Tab-separated table of N, CA and C in Angstrom:
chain	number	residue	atom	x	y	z
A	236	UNK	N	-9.898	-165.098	90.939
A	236	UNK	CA	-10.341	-165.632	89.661
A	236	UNK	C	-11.202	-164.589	88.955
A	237	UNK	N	-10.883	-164.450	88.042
A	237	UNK	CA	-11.259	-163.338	86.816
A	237	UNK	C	-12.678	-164.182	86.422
A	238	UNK	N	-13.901	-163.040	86.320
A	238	UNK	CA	-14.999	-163.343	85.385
A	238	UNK	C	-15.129	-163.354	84.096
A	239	UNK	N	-15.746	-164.260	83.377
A	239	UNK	CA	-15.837	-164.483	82.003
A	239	UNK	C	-16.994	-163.661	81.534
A	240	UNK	N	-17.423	-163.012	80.522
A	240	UNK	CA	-18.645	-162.592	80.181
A	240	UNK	C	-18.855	-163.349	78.847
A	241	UNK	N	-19.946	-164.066	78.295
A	241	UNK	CA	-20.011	-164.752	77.153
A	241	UNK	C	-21.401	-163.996	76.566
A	242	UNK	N	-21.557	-163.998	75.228
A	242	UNK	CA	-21.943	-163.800	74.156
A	242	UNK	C	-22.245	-165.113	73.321
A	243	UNK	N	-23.637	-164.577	72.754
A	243	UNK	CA	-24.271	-165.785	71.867
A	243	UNK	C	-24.629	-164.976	70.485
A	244	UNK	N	-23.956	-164.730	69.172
A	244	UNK	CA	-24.341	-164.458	68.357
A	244	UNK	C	-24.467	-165.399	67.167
A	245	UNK	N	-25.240	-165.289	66.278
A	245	UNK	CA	-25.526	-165.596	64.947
A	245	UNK	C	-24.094	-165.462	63.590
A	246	UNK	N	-23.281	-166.419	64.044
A	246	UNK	CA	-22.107	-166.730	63.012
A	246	UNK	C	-22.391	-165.958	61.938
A	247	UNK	N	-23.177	-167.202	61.354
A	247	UNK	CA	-23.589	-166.622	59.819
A	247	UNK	C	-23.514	-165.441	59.414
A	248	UNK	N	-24.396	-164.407	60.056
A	248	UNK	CA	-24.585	-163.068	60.030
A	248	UNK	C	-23.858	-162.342	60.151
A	249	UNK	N	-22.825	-162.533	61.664
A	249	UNK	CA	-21.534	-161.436	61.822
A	249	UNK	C	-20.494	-161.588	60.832
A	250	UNK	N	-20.758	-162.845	60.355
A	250	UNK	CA	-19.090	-163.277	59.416
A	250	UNK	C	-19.315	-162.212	58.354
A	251	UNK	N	-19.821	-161.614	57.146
A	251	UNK	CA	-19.318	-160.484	56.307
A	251	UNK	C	-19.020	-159.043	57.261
A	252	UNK	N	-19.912	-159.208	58.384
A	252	UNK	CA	-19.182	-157.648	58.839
A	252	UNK	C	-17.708	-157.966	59.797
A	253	UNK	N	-17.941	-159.097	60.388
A	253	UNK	CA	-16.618	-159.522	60.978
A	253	UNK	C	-15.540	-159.081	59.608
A	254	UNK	N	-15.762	-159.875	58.630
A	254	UNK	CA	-14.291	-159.858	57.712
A	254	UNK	C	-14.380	-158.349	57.196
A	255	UNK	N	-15.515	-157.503	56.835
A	255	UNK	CA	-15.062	-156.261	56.483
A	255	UNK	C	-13.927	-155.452	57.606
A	256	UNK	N	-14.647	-155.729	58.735
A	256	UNK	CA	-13.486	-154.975	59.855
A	256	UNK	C	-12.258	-155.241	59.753
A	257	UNK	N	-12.125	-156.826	59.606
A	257	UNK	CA	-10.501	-157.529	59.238
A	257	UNK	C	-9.906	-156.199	57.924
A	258	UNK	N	-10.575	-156.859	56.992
A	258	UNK	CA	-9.890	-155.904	56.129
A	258	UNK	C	-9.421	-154.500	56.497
A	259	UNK	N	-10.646	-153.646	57.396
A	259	UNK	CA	-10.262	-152.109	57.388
A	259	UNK	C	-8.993	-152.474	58.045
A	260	UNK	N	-8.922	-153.427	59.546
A	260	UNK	CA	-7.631	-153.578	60.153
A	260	UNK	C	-6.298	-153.640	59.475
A	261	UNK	N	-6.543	-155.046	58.604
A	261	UNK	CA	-5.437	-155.209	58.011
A	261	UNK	C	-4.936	-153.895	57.127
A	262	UNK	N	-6.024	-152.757	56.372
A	262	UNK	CA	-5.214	-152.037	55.590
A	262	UNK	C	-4.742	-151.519	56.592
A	263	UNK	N	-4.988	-150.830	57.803
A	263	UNK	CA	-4.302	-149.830	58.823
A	263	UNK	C	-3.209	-150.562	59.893
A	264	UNK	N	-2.740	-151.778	59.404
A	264	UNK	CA	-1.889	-151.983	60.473
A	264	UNK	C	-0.552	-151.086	61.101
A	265	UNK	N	-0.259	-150.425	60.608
A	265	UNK	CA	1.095	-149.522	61.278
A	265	UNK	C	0.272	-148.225	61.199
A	266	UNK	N	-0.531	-147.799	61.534
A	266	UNK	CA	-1.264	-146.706	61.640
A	266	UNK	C	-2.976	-146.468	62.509
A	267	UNK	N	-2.918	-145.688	63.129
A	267	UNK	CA	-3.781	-145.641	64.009
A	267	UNK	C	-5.212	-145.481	63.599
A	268	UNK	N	-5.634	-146.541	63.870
A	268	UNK	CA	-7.298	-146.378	63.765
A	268	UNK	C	-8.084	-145.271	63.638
A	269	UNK	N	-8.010	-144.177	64.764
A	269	UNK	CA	-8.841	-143.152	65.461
A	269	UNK	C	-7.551	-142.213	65.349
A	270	UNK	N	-7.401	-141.024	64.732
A	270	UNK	CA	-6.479	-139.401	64.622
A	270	UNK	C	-6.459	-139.729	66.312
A	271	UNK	N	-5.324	-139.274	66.755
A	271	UNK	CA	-4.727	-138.547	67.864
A	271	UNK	C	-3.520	-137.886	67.978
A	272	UNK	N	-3.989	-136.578	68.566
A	272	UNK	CA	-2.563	-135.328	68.566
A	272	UNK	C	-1.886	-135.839	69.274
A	273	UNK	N	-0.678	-135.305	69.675
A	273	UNK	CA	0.605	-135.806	70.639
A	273	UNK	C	0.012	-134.751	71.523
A	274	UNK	N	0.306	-134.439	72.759
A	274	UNK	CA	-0.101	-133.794	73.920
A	274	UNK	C	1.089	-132.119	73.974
A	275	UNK	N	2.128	-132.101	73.119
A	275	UNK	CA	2.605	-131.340	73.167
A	275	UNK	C	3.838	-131.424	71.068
A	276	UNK	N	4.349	-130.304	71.252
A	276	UNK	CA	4.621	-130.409	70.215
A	276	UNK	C	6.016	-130.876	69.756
A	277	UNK	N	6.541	-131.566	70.563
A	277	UNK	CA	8.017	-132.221	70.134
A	277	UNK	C	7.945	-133.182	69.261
A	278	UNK	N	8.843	-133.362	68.728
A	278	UNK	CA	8.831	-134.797	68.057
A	278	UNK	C	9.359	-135.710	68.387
A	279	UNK	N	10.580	-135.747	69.425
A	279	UNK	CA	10.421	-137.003	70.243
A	279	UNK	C	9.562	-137.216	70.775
A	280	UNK	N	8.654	-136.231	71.794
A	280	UNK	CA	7.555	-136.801	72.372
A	280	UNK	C	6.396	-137.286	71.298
A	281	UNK	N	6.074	-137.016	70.605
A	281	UNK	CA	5.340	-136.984	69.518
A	281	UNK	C	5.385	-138.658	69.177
A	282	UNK	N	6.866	-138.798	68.684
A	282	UNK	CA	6.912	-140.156	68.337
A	282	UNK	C	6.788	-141.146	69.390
A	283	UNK	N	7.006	-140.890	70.482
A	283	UNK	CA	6.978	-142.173	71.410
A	283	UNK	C	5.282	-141.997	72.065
A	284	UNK	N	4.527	-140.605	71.798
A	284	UNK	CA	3.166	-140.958	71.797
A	284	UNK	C	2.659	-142.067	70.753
A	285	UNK	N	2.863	-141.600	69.795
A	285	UNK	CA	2.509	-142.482	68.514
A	285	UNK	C	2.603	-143.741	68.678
A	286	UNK	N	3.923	-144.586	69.100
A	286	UNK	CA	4.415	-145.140	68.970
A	286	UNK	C	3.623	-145.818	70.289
A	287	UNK	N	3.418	-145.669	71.730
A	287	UNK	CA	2.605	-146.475	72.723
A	287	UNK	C	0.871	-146.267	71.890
A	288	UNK	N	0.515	-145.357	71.740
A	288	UNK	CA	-0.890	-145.776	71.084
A	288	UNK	C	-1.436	-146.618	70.114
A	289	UNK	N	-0.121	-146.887	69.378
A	289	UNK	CA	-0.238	-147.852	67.947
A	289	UNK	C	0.203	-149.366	69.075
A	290	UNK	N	1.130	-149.494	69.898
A	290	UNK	CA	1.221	-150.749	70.915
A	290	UNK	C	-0.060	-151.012	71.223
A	291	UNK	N	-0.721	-150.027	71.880
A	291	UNK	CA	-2.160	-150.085	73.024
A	291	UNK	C	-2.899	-150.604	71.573
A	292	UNK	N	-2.758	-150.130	70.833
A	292	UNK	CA	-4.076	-150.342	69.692
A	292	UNK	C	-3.642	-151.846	69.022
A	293	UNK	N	-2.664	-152.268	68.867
A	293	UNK	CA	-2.538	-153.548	68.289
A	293	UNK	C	-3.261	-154.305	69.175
A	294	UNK	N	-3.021	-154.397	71.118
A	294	UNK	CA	-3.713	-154.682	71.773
A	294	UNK	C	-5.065	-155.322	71.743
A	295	UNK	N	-5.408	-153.554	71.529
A	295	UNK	CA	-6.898	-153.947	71.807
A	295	UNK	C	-7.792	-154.687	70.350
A	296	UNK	N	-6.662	-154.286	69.460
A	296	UNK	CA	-7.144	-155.451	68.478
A	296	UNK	C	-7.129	-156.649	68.203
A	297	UNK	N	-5.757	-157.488	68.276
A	297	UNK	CA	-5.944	-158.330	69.120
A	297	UNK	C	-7.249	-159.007	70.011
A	298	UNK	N	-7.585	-158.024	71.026
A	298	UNK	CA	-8.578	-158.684	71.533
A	298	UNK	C	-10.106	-158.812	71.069
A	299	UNK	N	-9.778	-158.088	69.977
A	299	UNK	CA	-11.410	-157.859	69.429
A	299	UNK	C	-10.883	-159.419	68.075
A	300	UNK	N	-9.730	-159.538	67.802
A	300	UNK	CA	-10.022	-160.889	66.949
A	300	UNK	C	-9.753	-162.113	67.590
A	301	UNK	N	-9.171	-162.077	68.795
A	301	UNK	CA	-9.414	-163.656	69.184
A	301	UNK	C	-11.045	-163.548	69.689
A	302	UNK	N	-12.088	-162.526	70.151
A	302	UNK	CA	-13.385	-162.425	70.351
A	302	UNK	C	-14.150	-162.970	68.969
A	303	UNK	N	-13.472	-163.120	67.847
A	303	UNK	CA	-14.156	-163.527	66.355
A	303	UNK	C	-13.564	-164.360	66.049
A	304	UNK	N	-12.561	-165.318	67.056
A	304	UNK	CA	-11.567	-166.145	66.317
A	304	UNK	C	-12.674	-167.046	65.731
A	305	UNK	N	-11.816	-168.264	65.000
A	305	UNK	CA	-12.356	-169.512	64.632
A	305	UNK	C	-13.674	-170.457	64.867
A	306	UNK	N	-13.344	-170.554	66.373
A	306	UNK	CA	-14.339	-170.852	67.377
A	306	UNK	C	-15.606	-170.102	67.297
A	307	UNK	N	-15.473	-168.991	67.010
A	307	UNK	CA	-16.474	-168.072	67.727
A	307	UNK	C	-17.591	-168.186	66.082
A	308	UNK	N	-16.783	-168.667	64.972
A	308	UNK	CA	-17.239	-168.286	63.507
A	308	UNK	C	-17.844	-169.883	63.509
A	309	UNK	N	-17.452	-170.880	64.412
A	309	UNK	CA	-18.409	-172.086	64.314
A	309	UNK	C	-19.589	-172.234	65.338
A	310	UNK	N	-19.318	-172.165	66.641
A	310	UNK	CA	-20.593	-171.769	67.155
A	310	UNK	C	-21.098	-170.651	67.796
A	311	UNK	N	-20.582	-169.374	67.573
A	311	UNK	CA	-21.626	-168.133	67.370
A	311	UNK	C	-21.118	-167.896	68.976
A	312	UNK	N	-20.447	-168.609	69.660
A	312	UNK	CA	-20.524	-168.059	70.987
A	312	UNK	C	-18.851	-167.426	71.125
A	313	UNK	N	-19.441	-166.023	71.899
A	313	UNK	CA	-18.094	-165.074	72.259
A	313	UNK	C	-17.852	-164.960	73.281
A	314	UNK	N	-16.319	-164.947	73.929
A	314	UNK	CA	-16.308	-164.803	75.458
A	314	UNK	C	-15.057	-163.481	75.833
A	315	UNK	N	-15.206	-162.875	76.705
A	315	UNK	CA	-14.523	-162.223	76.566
A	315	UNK	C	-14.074	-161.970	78.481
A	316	UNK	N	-12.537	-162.100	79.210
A	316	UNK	CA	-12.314	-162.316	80.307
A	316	UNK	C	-12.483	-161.011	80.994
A	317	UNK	N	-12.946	-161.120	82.310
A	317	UNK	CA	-13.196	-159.802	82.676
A	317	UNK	C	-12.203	-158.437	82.532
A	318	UNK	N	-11.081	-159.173	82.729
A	318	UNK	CA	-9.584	-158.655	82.596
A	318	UNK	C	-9.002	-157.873	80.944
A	319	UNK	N	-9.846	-158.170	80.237
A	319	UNK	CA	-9.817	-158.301	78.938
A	319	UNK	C	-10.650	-156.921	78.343
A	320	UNK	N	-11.579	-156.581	79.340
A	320	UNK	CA	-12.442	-155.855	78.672
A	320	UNK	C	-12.543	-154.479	77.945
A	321	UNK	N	-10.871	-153.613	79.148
A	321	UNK	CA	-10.957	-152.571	78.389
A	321	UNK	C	-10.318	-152.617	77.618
A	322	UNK	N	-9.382	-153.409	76.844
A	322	UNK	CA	-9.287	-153.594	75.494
A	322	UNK	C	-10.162	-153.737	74.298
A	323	UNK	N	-11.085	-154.548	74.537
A	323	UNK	CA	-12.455	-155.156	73.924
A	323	UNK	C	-13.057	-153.913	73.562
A	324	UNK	N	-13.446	-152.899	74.819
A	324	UNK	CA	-13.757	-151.746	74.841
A	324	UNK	C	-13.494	-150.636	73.655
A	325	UNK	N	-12.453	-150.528	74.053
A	325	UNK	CA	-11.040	-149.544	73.087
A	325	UNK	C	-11.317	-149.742	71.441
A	326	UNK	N	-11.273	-151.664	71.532
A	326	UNK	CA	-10.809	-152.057	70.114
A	326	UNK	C	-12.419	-151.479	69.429
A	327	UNK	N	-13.232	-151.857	70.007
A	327	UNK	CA	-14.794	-151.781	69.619
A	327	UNK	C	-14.510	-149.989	69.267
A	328	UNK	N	-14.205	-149.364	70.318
A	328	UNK	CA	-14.501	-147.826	69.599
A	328	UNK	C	-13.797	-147.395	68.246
A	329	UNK	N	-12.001	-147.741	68.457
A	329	UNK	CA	-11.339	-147.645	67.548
A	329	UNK	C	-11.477	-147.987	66.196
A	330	UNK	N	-12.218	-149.080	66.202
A	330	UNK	CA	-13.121	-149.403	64.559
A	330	UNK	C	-14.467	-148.791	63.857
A	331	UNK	N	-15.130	-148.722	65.155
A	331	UNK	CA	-16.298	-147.686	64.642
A	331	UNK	C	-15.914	-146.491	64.144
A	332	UNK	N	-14.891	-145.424	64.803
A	332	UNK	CA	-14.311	-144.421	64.553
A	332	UNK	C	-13.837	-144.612	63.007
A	333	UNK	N	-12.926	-145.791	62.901
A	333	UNK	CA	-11.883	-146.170	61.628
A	333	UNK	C	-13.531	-146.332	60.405
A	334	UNK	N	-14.437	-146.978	60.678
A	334	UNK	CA	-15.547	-146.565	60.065
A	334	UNK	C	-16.269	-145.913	59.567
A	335	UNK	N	-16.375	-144.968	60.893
A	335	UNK	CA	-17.403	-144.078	60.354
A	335	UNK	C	-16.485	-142.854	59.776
A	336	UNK	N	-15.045	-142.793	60.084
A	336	UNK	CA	-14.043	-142.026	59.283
A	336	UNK	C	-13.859	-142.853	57.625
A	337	UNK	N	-14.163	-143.902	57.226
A	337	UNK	CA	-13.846	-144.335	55.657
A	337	UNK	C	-15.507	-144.394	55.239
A	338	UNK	N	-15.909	-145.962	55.339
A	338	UNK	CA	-16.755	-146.226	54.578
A	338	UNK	C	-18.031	-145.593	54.631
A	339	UNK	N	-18.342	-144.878	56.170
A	339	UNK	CA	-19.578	-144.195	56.240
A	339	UNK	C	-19.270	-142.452	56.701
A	340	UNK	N	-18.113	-141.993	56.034
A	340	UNK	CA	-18.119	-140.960	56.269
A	340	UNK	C	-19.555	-139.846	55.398
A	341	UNK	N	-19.638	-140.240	54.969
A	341	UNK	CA	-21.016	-139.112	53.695
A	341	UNK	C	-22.138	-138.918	54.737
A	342	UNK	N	-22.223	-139.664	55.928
A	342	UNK	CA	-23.348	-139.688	56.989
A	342	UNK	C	-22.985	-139.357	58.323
A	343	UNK	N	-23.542	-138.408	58.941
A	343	UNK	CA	-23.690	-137.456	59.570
A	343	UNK	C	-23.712	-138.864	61.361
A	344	UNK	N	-22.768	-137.688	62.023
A	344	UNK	CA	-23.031	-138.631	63.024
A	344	UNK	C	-24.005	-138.897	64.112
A	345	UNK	N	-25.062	-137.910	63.694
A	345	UNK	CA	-26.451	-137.820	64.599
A	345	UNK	C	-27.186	-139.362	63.764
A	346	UNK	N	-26.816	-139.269	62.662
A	346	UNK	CA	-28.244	-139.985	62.005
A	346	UNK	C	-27.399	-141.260	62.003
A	347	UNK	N	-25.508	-141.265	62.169
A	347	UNK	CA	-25.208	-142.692	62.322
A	347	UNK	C	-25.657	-143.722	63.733
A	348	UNK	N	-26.118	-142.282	65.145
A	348	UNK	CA	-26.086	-142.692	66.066
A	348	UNK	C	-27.146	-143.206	66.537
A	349	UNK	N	-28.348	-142.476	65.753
A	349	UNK	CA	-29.543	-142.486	65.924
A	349	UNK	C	-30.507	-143.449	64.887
A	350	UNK	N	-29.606	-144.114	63.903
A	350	UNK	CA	-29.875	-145.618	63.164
A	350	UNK	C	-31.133	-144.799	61.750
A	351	UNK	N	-30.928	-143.624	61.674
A	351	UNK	CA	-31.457	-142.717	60.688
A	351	UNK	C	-31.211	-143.266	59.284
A	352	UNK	N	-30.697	-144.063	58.898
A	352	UNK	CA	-30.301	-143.916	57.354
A	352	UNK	C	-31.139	-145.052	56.666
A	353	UNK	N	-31.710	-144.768	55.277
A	353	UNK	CA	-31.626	-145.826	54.908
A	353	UNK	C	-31.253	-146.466	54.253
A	354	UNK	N	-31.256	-147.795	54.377
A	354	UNK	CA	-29.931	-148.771	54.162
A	354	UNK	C	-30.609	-149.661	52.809
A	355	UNK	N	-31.762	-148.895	52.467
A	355	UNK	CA	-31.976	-149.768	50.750
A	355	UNK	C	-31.097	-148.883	49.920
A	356	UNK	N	-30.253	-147.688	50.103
A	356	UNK	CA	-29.415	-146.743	49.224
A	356	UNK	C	-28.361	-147.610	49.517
A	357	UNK	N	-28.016	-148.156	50.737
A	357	UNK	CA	-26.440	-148.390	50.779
A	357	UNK	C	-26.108	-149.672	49.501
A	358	UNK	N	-24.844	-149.559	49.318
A	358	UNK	CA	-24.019	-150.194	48.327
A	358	UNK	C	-23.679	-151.813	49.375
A	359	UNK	N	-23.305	-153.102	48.872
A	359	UNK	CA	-22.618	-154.193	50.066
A	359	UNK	C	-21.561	-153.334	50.985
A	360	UNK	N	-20.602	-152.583	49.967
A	360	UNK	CA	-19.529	-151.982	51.372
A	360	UNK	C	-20.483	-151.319	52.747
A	361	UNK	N	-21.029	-150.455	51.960
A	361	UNK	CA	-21.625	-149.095	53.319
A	361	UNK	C	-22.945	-150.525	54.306
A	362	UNK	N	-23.121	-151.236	53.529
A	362	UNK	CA	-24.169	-152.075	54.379
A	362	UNK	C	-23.448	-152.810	55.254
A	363	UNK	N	-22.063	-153.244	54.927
A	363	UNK	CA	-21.683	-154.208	55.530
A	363	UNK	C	-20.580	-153.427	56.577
A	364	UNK	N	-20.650	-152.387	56.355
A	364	UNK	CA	-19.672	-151.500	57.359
A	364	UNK	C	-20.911	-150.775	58.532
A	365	UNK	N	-21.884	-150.839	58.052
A	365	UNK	CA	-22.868	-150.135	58.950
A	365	UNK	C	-23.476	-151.406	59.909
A	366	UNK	N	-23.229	-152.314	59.588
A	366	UNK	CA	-23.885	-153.510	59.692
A	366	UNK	C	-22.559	-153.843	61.501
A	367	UNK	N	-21.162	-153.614	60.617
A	367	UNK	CA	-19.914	-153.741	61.629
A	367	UNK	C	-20.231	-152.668	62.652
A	368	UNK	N	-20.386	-151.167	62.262
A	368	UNK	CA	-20.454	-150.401	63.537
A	368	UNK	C	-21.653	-150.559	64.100
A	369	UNK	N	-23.082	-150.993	63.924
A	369	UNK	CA	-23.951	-151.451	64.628
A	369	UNK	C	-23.722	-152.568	65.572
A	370	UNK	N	-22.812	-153.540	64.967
A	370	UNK	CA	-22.388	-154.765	66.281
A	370	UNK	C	-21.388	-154.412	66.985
A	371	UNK	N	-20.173	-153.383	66.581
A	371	UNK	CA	-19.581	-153.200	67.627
A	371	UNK	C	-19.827	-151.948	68.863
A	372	UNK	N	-21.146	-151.244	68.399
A	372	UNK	CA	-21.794	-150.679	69.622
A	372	UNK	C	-22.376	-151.476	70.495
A	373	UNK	N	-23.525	-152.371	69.694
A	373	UNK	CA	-23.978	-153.358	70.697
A	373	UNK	C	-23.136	-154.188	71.838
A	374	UNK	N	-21.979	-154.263	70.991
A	374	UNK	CA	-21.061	-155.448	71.975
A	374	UNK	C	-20.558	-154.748	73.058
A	375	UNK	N	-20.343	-153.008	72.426
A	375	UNK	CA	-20.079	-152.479	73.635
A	375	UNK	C	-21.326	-152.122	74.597
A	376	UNK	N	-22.317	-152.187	74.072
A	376	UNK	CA	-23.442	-151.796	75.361
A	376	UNK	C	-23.526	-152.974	76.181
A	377	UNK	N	-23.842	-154.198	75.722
A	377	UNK	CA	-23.611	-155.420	76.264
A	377	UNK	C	-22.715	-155.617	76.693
A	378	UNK	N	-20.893	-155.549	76.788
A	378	UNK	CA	-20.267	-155.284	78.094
A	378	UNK	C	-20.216	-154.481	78.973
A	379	UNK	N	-21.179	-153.414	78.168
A	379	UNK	CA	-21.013	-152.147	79.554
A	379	UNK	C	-22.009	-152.675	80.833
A	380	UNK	N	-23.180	-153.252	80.167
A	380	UNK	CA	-24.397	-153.573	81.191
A	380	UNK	C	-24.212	-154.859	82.149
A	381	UNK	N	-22.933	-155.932	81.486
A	381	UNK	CA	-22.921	-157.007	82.104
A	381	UNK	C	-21.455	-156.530	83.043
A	382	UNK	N	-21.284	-155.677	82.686
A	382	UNK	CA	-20.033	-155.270	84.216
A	382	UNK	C	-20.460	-154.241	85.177
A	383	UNK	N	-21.777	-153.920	84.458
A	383	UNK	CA	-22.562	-152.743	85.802
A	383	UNK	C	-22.735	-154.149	87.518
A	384	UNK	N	-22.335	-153.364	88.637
A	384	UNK	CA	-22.565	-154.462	89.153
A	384	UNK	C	-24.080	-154.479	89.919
């Protein structure tokens, strides 16, 4: 039997950065979140790289929106199966990346990492995208610490 890890967040709050992420998703659906080269230079190989990383990545997205489904937008609580996680994982990096590559590219990634900016300049987009890659680090530190054994 597989472990559950659950999460208690504040609905209210995640729901505009939840739906900004939707959106970045939805514009990138047939295209990869995060640049990756093919490992060599063919183009068959090329394409059938492409082609399993965009699979793996629907995946792990997927698992990052049934983690925000419906449920999770009425009472704030997230669960995610142990089995589940390195997807969760993946999907969490792959958006920060898809992030901090669009809406917060003008900022440097020391000062994105290091929570440097300030956020009375940002516009609703850059707040509400900074707002998304701040929770999906957390979510990843918080599964990293609750699967340390």
């Amino acid at each position: 039997m597989s472990r559950q890890l659950e999460f208690r967040l504040d609905a209210d709050a995640i729901r505009p950065l939840v739906a900004h992420v939707m959106n970045l998703i939805d514009s990138a659906q047939d295209e990869l979140l995060a640049p990756n080269a093919p490992p060599v230079e063919d183009e068959l190989m090329s394409g059938f790289w492409s082609q399993d990383l965009l699979s793996s990545q629907r995946k792990d997205i997927a698992a990052i929106s049934e983690l925000f489904d419906d449920d999770f937008l009425e009472s704030g609580k997230a669960t995610v199966d142990e089995e589940d996680v390195d997807l969760v994982l993946r999907g969490c990096a792959a958006i920060r990346l898809k992030i901090r590559e669009t809406t917060l590219s003008k900022f440097s990634d020391h000062s994105l990492e290091r929570g440097e900016l300030d956020q009375a300049e940002f516009g609703n987009e850059e707040r509400d995208a900074y707002g998304a890659y701040i929770l999906f680090a957390s979510l990843q530190e918080l599964i990293i610490s609750q699967m340390d054994p």
